Amino acid sequence: MKIAVIGTGYVGLVSGTCFAETGNAVTCVDIDQSKIDRLSHGKITIYEPGLEKMFLKNLRDGRLKFTSNLKQGIEGAQIVFLALPTPPGEDGSADLKYVLGVAGQLGQLLEDYKVIVDKSTVPVGTADKVRTAIAKHAKVEFDVVSNPEFLREGVAVEDFMKPDRVVIGVSSDRAKKVMGDLYAPFVRQGNPVIFMDEKSAELTKYAANSFLATKISFMNEIAQLCERLGADVDMVRRGIGSDERIGKRFLFPGIGYGGSCFPKDVQALIKSSEEVDYDFQILKSVEKVNEIQKTHLIPKIQSYFNHDLTGKHFALWGLAFKPNTDDIREAPALYIIESLLKSGATVSAYDPEAMNNVKDQLGNKIQFASNPYEALTKADALIIATEWSEFRTPDFNQINSQLKNKVIFDGRNLFSIPEIKELGYDYFSVGRN
Ligand SMILES: NC(=O)c1ccc[n+]([C@@H]2O[C@H](COP(=O)([O-])OP(=O)(O)OC[C@H]3O[C@@H](n4cnc5c(N)ncnc54)[C@H](O)[C@@H]3O)[C@@H](O)[C@H]2O)c1
């Protein structure tokens, strides 16, 4: 099939590459000309395990193309995916200007029947709005489908190639057949393609992310209790996770959820609820708990240094909002940095993939180290903000020789408390004493 993907960011590039991998001819479109130039020359623009190899192969074989020209991009395509940003607007609701802007342009450009697929995360009712925006100018038939994306950054390629499920909101049999054929190679193991109406598909995505965010905030509150009651959240996690109704995943406490999805999607669902006079109380609390959790380590750091961080220097391991990605959108590390700098401290950071993105945002406000141990030079303490695998079994002798004080503030509970105490460290983590 011939496919166009409009918006070549995390979702667009992964989707486009994976669709090309199953034999489709894919053209990815983006308004960012420098991104298109880089991609066309074989330079990948995001870090995602397994993506670069697949991207290069499909680029070389001619199944994957890039352009900034929308008209050229959709020429001959049977399916046009919208993988455009839906950032929070000023009031927290999803801003649809990118999606509806492109929909309007598509209406003017359509020359033959196409299935327009919304892959962006959008509020209930957006498929209708997209349909209206296209219909305003379109002279040919078209269908609009809602196909929310559930990939997780860090394992996006795996998730896309072998999805747990594919959700497709569609009301036309013609479009249903096209979508079923497109996804058939991805669900050969029998995982379901769930067809439903567009509104239910749109809400499914928000419900999924909001539920996962709820699980995280719930465990973070249990961790708060553990610290106060002298219990160990790791034990409680194992104790409840072995109940199949609860499940083992997404029960790890930490310094809050971040990234480009959970914070904005929770906010947008709260806003959508308000618009239909519903007060989504659980979600409001989920958001509030997360706000507090992002800087959970700060009072511990303050208290350790007698509430005076002026002139103190901190090593920070991990900047990405989670491991195996370079995405720093809403990363808890950034909130920690902001708070430390405000208190008069300095920071030297290391992250395996995300440092360039932070450099673009913070410039020389902090120092960047070329490896985890370099970040420790003359530091008063080590702070861990992202659970990259390479931080899990570090060389403690090297840490010891570089840190001024043997103290670690760990927002991701990487180390065993008895072992680290045995090594003589003052160690502060989440939900464990
Ligand atoms: N990142 C994720 O893990 C993830 C997962 C599931 C769903 N989503 C949803 O998918 C959507 C896209 O997210 P993302 O993380 O890929 O965003 P992104 O910011 O990484 O990428 C969006 C891309 O769209 C481009 N763009 C903006 N306006 C354009 C236009 N008029 N024409 C062409 N291109 C244009 C931007 O230049 C950018 O490259 C959002 O709705 C998001 O909520 C994201």
Short mmCIF file of C-alpha atoms in Angstrom, two decimals, residues 212-223 233-238 240-241 246-257 262 290 293 323 387 392 411-414 430-432:
data_model
loop_
_atom_site.label_atom_id
_atom_site.label_comp_id
_atom_site.label_asym_id
_atom_site.label_seq_id
_atom_site.Cartn_x
_atom_site.Cartn_y
_atom_site.Cartn_z
CA LEU A 212 -1.47 4.03 33.89
CA ALA A 213 -0.78 7.46 35.37
CA THR A 214 -3.21 6.59 38.16
CA LYS A 215 -1.29 3.39 38.92
CA ILE A 216 1.94 5.39 39.18
CA SER A 217 0.49 8.09 41.43
CA PHE A 218 -1.18 5.43 43.59
CA MET A 219 2.14 3.66 44.16
CA ASN A 220 3.85 6.98 44.83
CA GLU A 221 1.33 7.65 47.57
CA ILE A 222 1.91 4.17 49.00
CA ALA A 223 5.64 5.00 48.94
CA VAL A 233 7.55 -0.14 49.19
CA ASP A 234 9.49 -2.79 47.25
CA MET A 235 8.01 -5.47 49.46
CA VAL A 236 4.52 -3.97 49.22
CA ARG A 237 4.89 -3.77 45.44
CA ARG A 238 5.78 -7.43 45.22
CA ILE A 240 0.32 -6.70 45.62
CA GLY A 241 1.78 -7.22 42.13
CA ILE A 246 -3.44 -5.88 40.02
CA GLY A 247 -0.52 -7.07 37.89
CA LYS A 248 3.23 -6.58 38.32
CA ARG A 249 3.73 -3.78 35.83
CA PHE A 250 3.58 -0.06 36.45
CA LEU A 251 3.87 -0.44 40.21
CA PHE A 252 7.32 1.06 40.60
CA PRO A 253 7.39 4.18 42.74
CA GLY A 254 9.73 7.00 41.76
CA ILE A 255 9.92 10.71 41.15
CA GLY A 256 6.75 10.95 39.11
CA TYR A 257 5.68 10.34 35.55
CA PHE A 262 0.90 11.20 30.51
CA ASN A 290 2.59 13.72 40.48
CA GLN A 293 6.42 13.58 43.53
CA PRO A 323 15.38 5.08 30.05
CA GLU A 387 16.84 4.30 35.66
CA ARG A 392 22.33 -0.16 38.05
CA GLY A 411 14.71 8.74 42.66
CA ARG A 412 14.44 5.32 40.99
CA ASN A 413 15.30 2.86 43.78
CA LEU A 414 18.20 1.31 41.87
CA VAL A 430 11.59 6.45 47.47
CA GLY A 431 9.34 4.59 49.89
CA ARG A 432 12.19 2.77 51.64
#
